[in-house]
Short mmCIF file of C-alpha atoms in Angstrom, two decimals:
data_model
loop_
_atom_site.label_atom_id
_atom_site.label_comp_id
_atom_site.label_asym_id
_atom_site.label_seq_id
_atom_site.Cartn_x
_atom_site.Cartn_y
_atom_site.Cartn_z
CA UNK Z 878 -215.74 221.93 -32.64
CA UNK Z 879 -217.82 221.56 -35.72
CA UNK Z 880 -215.71 223.99 -37.81
CA UNK Z 881 -212.55 221.87 -37.34
CA UNK Z 882 -214.51 218.78 -38.16
CA UNK Z 883 -215.75 220.44 -41.38
CA UNK Z 884 -212.31 221.39 -42.46
CA UNK Z 885 -210.99 217.83 -41.65
CA UNK Z 886 -213.90 216.49 -43.76
CA UNK Z 887 -213.10 218.79 -46.62
CA UNK Z 888 -209.51 217.83 -46.57
CA UNK Z 889 -210.40 214.17 -46.57
CA UNK Z 890 -212.66 214.71 -49.50
CA UNK Z 891 -209.88 216.48 -51.37
CA UNK Z 892 -207.54 213.69 -50.80
CA UNK Z 893 -210.06 211.05 -51.84
CA UNK Z 894 -210.83 213.06 -55.07
CA UNK Z 895 -207.09 213.44 -55.85
CA UNK Z 896 -206.46 209.69 -55.06
CA UNK Z 897 -209.18 208.63 -57.56
CA UNK Z 898 -207.73 210.87 -60.25
CA UNK Z 899 -204.16 209.87 -59.61
CA UNK Z 900 -205.02 205.96 -59.48
CA UNK Z 901 -206.94 206.48 -62.61
CA UNK Z 902 -204.02 208.18 -64.47
CA UNK Z 903 -201.53 205.70 -63.01
CA UNK Z 904 -203.59 202.51 -63.89
CA UNK Z 905 -204.26 203.60 -67.45
CA UNK Z 906 -200.59 204.61 -68.01
CA UNK Z 907 -199.52 201.26 -66.60
CA UNK Z 908 -201.92 199.46 -68.75
CA UNK Z 909 -200.89 201.24 -71.99
CA UNK Z 910 -197.22 201.04 -71.16
CA UNK Z 911 -197.49 197.25 -70.77
CA UNK Z 912 -199.54 196.81 -74.07
CA UNK Z 913 -196.96 199.00 -75.96
CA UNK Z 914 -193.96 197.20 -74.53
CA UNK Z 915 -195.39 193.86 -75.51
CA UNK Z 916 -196.26 195.04 -78.95
CA UNK Z 917 -200.01 194.69 -78.40
CA UNK Z 918 -200.61 198.31 -79.50
CA UNK Z 919 -199.10 201.59 -80.19
CA UNK Z 920 -200.00 205.18 -78.94
CA UNK Z 921 -201.41 205.98 -82.40
CA UNK Z 922 -204.00 203.08 -82.07
CA UNK Z 923 -205.24 204.28 -78.76
CA UNK Z 924 -208.59 205.89 -79.02
CA UNK Z 925 -208.92 208.85 -76.83
CA UNK Z 926 -212.76 208.70 -77.06
CA UNK Z 927 -212.74 205.03 -75.81
CA UNK Z 928 -210.38 206.04 -73.05
CA UNK Z 929 -212.80 208.78 -71.94
CA UNK Z 930 -215.88 206.62 -72.29
CA UNK Z 931 -214.24 204.07 -70.10
CA UNK Z 932 -212.68 206.38 -67.51
CA UNK Z 933 -214.97 209.28 -67.37
CA UNK Z 934 -216.92 208.14 -64.24
CA UNK Z 935 -213.96 207.74 -62.15
CA UNK Z 936 -212.44 211.01 -63.28
CA UNK Z 937 -215.62 212.91 -62.80
CA UNK Z 938 -216.24 211.28 -59.28
CA UNK Z 939 -212.60 212.33 -58.20
CA UNK Z 940 -213.07 215.88 -59.83
CA UNK Z 941 -216.31 216.21 -57.84
CA UNK Z 942 -214.73 215.21 -54.60
CA UNK Z 943 -211.82 217.59 -55.32
CA UNK Z 944 -214.04 220.64 -56.14
CA UNK Z 945 -216.52 219.81 -53.39
CA UNK Z 946 -213.70 219.67 -50.71
CA UNK Z 947 -212.20 223.01 -51.78
CA UNK Z 948 -215.61 224.62 -51.88
CA UNK Z 949 -216.34 223.13 -48.37
CA UNK Z 950 -213.18 224.59 -47.07
CA UNK Z 951 -214.29 227.92 -48.35
CA UNK Z 952 -217.55 227.31 -46.57
CA UNK Z 953 -219.74 227.61 -49.70
CA UNK Z 954 -223.23 226.13 -50.08
CA UNK Z 955 -222.42 224.51 -53.30
CA UNK Z 956 -219.42 222.77 -51.59
CA UNK Z 957 -221.88 221.37 -49.04
CA UNK Z 958 -224.24 220.12 -51.77
CA UNK Z 959 -221.48 218.66 -53.89
CA UNK Z 960 -219.86 217.10 -50.80
CA UNK Z 961 -222.99 215.38 -49.70
CA UNK Z 962 -223.58 214.18 -53.18
CA UNK Z 963 -220.15 212.77 -53.56
CA UNK Z 964 -220.00 210.87 -50.31
CA UNK Z 965 -223.43 209.28 -51.36
CA UNK Z 966 -222.05 208.60 -54.94
CA UNK Z 967 -218.89 206.92 -53.36
CA UNK Z 968 -221.17 204.75 -51.31
CA UNK Z 969 -223.33 203.71 -54.22
CA UNK Z 970 -220.43 203.06 -56.48
CA UNK Z 971 -218.59 201.03 -53.85
CA UNK Z 972 -221.87 198.98 -53.51
CA UNK Z 973 -222.09 198.50 -57.28
CA UNK Z 974 -218.40 197.62 -57.81
CA UNK Z 975 -218.49 194.94 -55.16
CA UNK Z 976 -221.86 193.59 -56.39
CA UNK Z 977 -220.41 193.36 -59.91
CA UNK Z 978 -217.32 191.65 -58.68
CA UNK Z 979 -219.18 189.15 -56.70
CA UNK Z 980 -221.45 188.44 -59.57
CA UNK Z 981 -218.64 187.93 -61.91
CA UNK Z 982 -216.10 186.23 -59.76
CA UNK Z 983 -218.37 184.25 -57.36
CA UNK Z 984 -218.63 184.49 -53.77
CA UNK Z 985 -216.39 186.70 -51.80
CA UNK Z 986 -214.45 185.76 -48.88
CA UNK Z 987 -215.15 187.26 -45.37
CA UNK Z 988 -212.36 189.87 -45.77
CA UNK Z 989 -213.96 191.35 -48.90
CA UNK Z 990 -217.47 191.54 -47.28
CA UNK Z 991 -215.90 193.30 -44.30
CA UNK Z 992 -213.90 195.72 -46.42
CA UNK Z 993 -216.87 196.59 -48.62
CA UNK Z 994 -219.17 197.01 -45.71
CA UNK Z 995 -216.74 199.16 -43.86
CA UNK Z 996 -216.19 201.50 -46.92
CA UNK Z 997 -219.95 201.79 -47.45
CA UNK Z 998 -220.50 202.63 -43.85
CA UNK Z 999 -217.79 205.17 -43.71
CA UNK Z 1000 -219.10 206.85 -46.87
CA UNK Z 1001 -222.62 206.77 -45.39
CA UNK Z 1002 -221.50 208.38 -42.16
CA UNK Z 1003 -219.53 211.13 -44.03
CA UNK Z 1004 -222.85 212.01 -45.96
CA UNK Z 1005 -224.87 211.70 -42.79
CA UNK Z 1006 -222.68 213.87 -40.76
CA UNK Z 1007 -223.11 216.66 -43.47
CA UNK Z 1008 -226.85 216.47 -42.83
CA UNK Z 1009 -226.66 217.06 -39.13
CA UNK Z 1010 -228.15 220.11 -37.53
CA UNK Z 1011 -224.97 222.32 -37.24
CA UNK Z 1012 -224.40 221.93 -40.95
CA UNK Z 1013 -228.12 222.48 -41.87
CA UNK Z 1014 -228.06 225.65 -39.61
CA UNK Z 1015 -224.86 226.87 -41.45
CA UNK Z 1016 -225.77 226.07 -45.06
CA UNK Z 1017 -229.60 226.61 -44.59
CA UNK Z 1018 -230.52 223.95 -47.28
CA UNK Z 1019 -233.83 224.58 -48.92
CA UNK Z 1020 -235.88 222.15 -51.21
CA UNK Z 1021 -233.84 223.18 -54.09
CA UNK Z 1022 -230.56 222.15 -52.26
CA UNK Z 1023 -231.95 218.68 -51.54
CA UNK Z 1024 -233.21 218.17 -54.96
CA UNK Z 1025 -229.74 219.16 -56.33
CA UNK Z 1026 -228.11 216.48 -54.14
CA UNK Z 1027 -230.70 213.92 -55.49
CA UNK Z 1028 -230.20 214.87 -59.08
CA UNK Z 1029 -226.41 214.76 -58.89
CA UNK Z 1030 -226.56 211.39 -57.19
CA UNK Z 1031 -229.02 210.08 -59.69
CA UNK Z 1032 -226.96 211.39 -62.70
CA UNK Z 1033 -223.89 209.55 -61.42
CA UNK Z 1034 -225.89 206.33 -60.65
CA UNK Z 1035 -227.54 206.42 -63.96
CA UNK Z 1036 -224.41 206.84 -65.65
CA UNK Z 1037 -222.62 204.07 -63.77
CA UNK Z 1038 -225.54 201.67 -64.37
CA UNK Z 1039 -226.17 202.60 -68.02
CA UNK Z 1040 -222.89 203.53 -69.65
CA UNK Z 1041 -220.56 200.66 -69.98
#
Protein backbone atom coordinates (compact mmCIF):
# COMPACT_ATOMS: atom_id res chain seq x y z
CA UNK A 1 0.00 0.00 0.00
CA UNK A 2 1.55 3.28 -1.18
CA UNK A 3 -0.12 5.33 1.55
CA UNK A 4 1.53 3.28 4.30
CA UNK A 5 4.84 3.44 2.47
CA UNK A 6 4.54 7.22 2.19
CA UNK A 7 3.85 7.51 5.92
CA UNK A 8 6.85 5.29 6.68
CA UNK A 9 9.05 7.36 4.39
CA UNK A 10 7.86 10.56 6.10
CA UNK A 11 8.62 9.15 9.55
CA UNK A 12 12.07 8.02 8.43
CA UNK A 13 12.72 11.49 7.06
CA UNK A 14 11.59 13.13 10.31
CA UNK A 15 13.95 10.82 12.21
CA UNK A 16 16.86 11.60 9.87
CA UNK A 17 16.22 15.33 10.23
CA UNK A 18 15.98 15.12 14.02
CA UNK A 19 19.10 12.96 14.15
CA UNK A 20 21.10 15.52 12.17
CA UNK A 21 20.02 18.34 14.46
CA UNK A 22 20.60 16.35 17.66
CA UNK A 23 24.02 15.13 16.52
CA UNK A 24 24.99 18.67 15.57
CA UNK A 25 23.99 20.07 18.96
CA UNK A 26 25.63 17.17 20.83
CA UNK A 27 28.82 17.44 18.79
CA UNK A 28 29.24 21.16 19.29
CA UNK A 29 28.38 21.02 22.99
CA UNK A 30 30.93 18.22 23.48
CA UNK A 31 33.63 20.17 21.66
CA UNK A 32 32.95 23.35 23.60
CA UNK A 33 32.75 21.53 26.93
CA UNK A 34 36.10 19.86 26.25
CA UNK A 35 37.71 23.14 25.23
CA UNK A 36 36.34 24.99 28.27
CA UNK A 37 37.35 22.22 30.70
CA UNK A 38 40.89 22.27 29.32
CA UNK A 39 41.14 26.06 29.50
CA UNK A 40 41.37 26.48 25.74
CA UNK A 41 38.44 28.91 25.62
CA UNK A 42 35.55 30.38 27.57
CA UNK A 43 31.89 30.72 26.67
CA UNK A 44 32.38 34.46 26.25
CA UNK A 45 35.04 33.89 23.56
CA UNK A 46 32.84 31.61 21.45
CA UNK A 47 31.53 33.44 18.40
CA UNK A 48 27.90 32.66 17.65
CA UNK A 49 28.37 33.95 14.09
CA UNK A 50 31.28 31.56 13.47
CA UNK A 51 29.26 28.73 14.98
CA UNK A 52 26.32 29.49 12.68
CA UNK A 53 28.65 29.80 9.68
CA UNK A 54 30.23 26.42 10.41
CA UNK A 55 27.07 24.56 11.40
CA UNK A 56 24.28 26.09 9.33
CA UNK A 57 24.37 23.53 6.54
CA UNK A 58 23.80 20.51 8.76
CA UNK A 59 21.18 22.36 10.78
CA UNK A 60 19.31 23.48 7.65
CA UNK A 61 19.53 19.98 6.13
CA UNK A 62 18.10 18.50 9.30
CA UNK A 63 15.41 21.16 9.52
CA UNK A 64 14.44 20.57 5.88
CA UNK A 65 14.17 16.84 6.56
CA UNK A 66 12.08 17.44 9.67
CA UNK A 67 9.72 19.91 7.97
CA UNK A 68 9.41 17.90 4.77
CA UNK A 69 8.63 14.74 6.73
CA UNK A 70 5.90 16.49 8.68
CA UNK A 71 4.42 18.02 5.52
CA UNK A 72 4.60 14.65 3.75
CA UNK A 73 2.68 13.10 6.66
CA UNK A 74 0.04 15.78 6.09
CA UNK A 75 0.08 14.91 2.36
CA UNK A 76 1.07 18.41 1.25
CA UNK A 77 2.63 19.01 -2.15
CA UNK A 78 5.31 21.19 -0.54
CA UNK A 79 6.20 18.19 1.63
CA UNK A 80 6.68 16.09 -1.49
CA UNK A 81 8.87 18.79 -3.09
CA UNK A 82 10.99 19.30 0.03
CA UNK A 83 11.22 15.58 0.70
CA UNK A 84 12.44 14.79 -2.80
CA UNK A 85 14.94 17.65 -2.51
CA UNK A 86 16.19 16.58 0.89
CA UNK A 87 16.89 12.98 -0.15
CA UNK A 88 18.86 14.28 -3.15
CA UNK A 89 20.71 16.73 -0.89
CA UNK A 90 21.55 13.91 1.56
CA UNK A 91 22.93 11.89 -1.36
CA UNK A 92 25.06 14.75 -2.70
CA UNK A 93 26.33 15.73 0.73
CA UNK A 94 27.27 12.15 1.58
CA UNK A 95 29.19 11.97 -1.69
CA UNK A 96 31.00 15.24 -0.99
CA UNK A 97 31.84 14.30 2.60
CA UNK A 98 33.36 10.98 1.63
CA UNK A 99 35.17 12.57 -1.32
CA UNK A 100 36.67 15.25 0.95
CA UNK A 101 37.63 12.69 3.60
CA UNK A 102 39.32 10.50 1.03
CA UNK A 103 41.14 13.49 -0.40
CA UNK A 104 42.33 14.62 3.05
CA UNK A 105 43.09 11.25 4.65
CA UNK A 106 44.19 9.19 1.67
CA UNK A 107 42.54 6.07 0.30
CA UNK A 108 39.61 4.58 2.15
CA UNK A 109 39.42 1.00 3.22
CA UNK A 110 36.80 -1.26 1.68
CA UNK A 111 34.34 -0.77 4.56
CA UNK A 112 34.27 3.00 3.99
CA UNK A 113 33.55 2.56 0.29
CA UNK A 114 30.79 0.08 1.03
CA UNK A 115 29.25 2.32 3.71
CA UNK A 116 29.37 5.46 1.58
CA UNK A 117 28.03 3.61 -1.46
CA UNK A 118 25.23 2.06 0.56
CA UNK A 119 24.18 5.40 2.06
CA UNK A 120 24.24 7.10 -1.34
CA UNK A 121 22.21 4.25 -2.85
CA UNK A 122 19.62 4.39 -0.05
CA UNK A 123 19.24 8.16 -0.42
CA UNK A 124 18.91 7.85 -4.20
CA UNK A 125 16.30 5.12 -3.83
CA UNK A 126 14.31 7.28 -1.39
CA UNK A 127 14.36 10.22 -3.83
CA UNK A 128 13.59 7.90 -6.74
CA UNK A 129 10.63 6.30 -4.98
CA UNK A 130 9.08 9.73 -4.48
CA UNK A 131 9.12 10.24 -8.24
CA UNK A 132 7.25 7.02 -9.02
CA UNK A 133 3.86 7.13 -10.72
CA UNK A 134 1.68 6.79 -7.58
CA UNK A 135 3.35 9.87 -6.07
CA UNK A 136 3.23 11.81 -9.34
CA UNK A 137 -0.49 11.06 -9.65
CA UNK A 138 -1.11 12.11 -6.07
CA UNK A 139 0.92 15.34 -6.00
CA UNK A 140 0.54 16.24 -9.70
CA UNK A 141 3.94 17.90 -10.08
CA UNK A 142 4.18 20.54 -12.79
CA UNK A 143 7.28 22.18 -14.22
CA UNK A 144 7.31 24.62 -11.28
CA UNK A 145 7.54 21.66 -8.87
CA UNK A 146 10.49 20.11 -10.69
CA UNK A 147 12.23 23.49 -10.94
CA UNK A 148 11.69 23.99 -7.19
CA UNK A 149 13.32 20.63 -6.48
CA UNK A 150 16.28 21.53 -8.70
CA UNK A 151 16.68 25.01 -7.20
CA UNK A 152 16.54 23.77 -3.59
CA UNK A 153 19.07 21.07 -4.38
CA UNK A 154 21.37 23.50 -6.19
CA UNK A 155 21.21 26.06 -3.38
CA UNK A 156 22.27 23.41 -0.86
CA UNK A 157 24.98 22.09 -3.18
CA UNK A 158 26.39 25.55 -3.91
CA UNK A 159 26.30 26.35 -0.21
CA UNK A 160 28.19 23.16 0.63
CA UNK A 161 30.78 23.71 -2.10
CA UNK A 162 31.37 27.44 -1.67
CA UNK A 163 30.81 28.26 2.00
CA UNK A 164 33.56 26.80 4.10
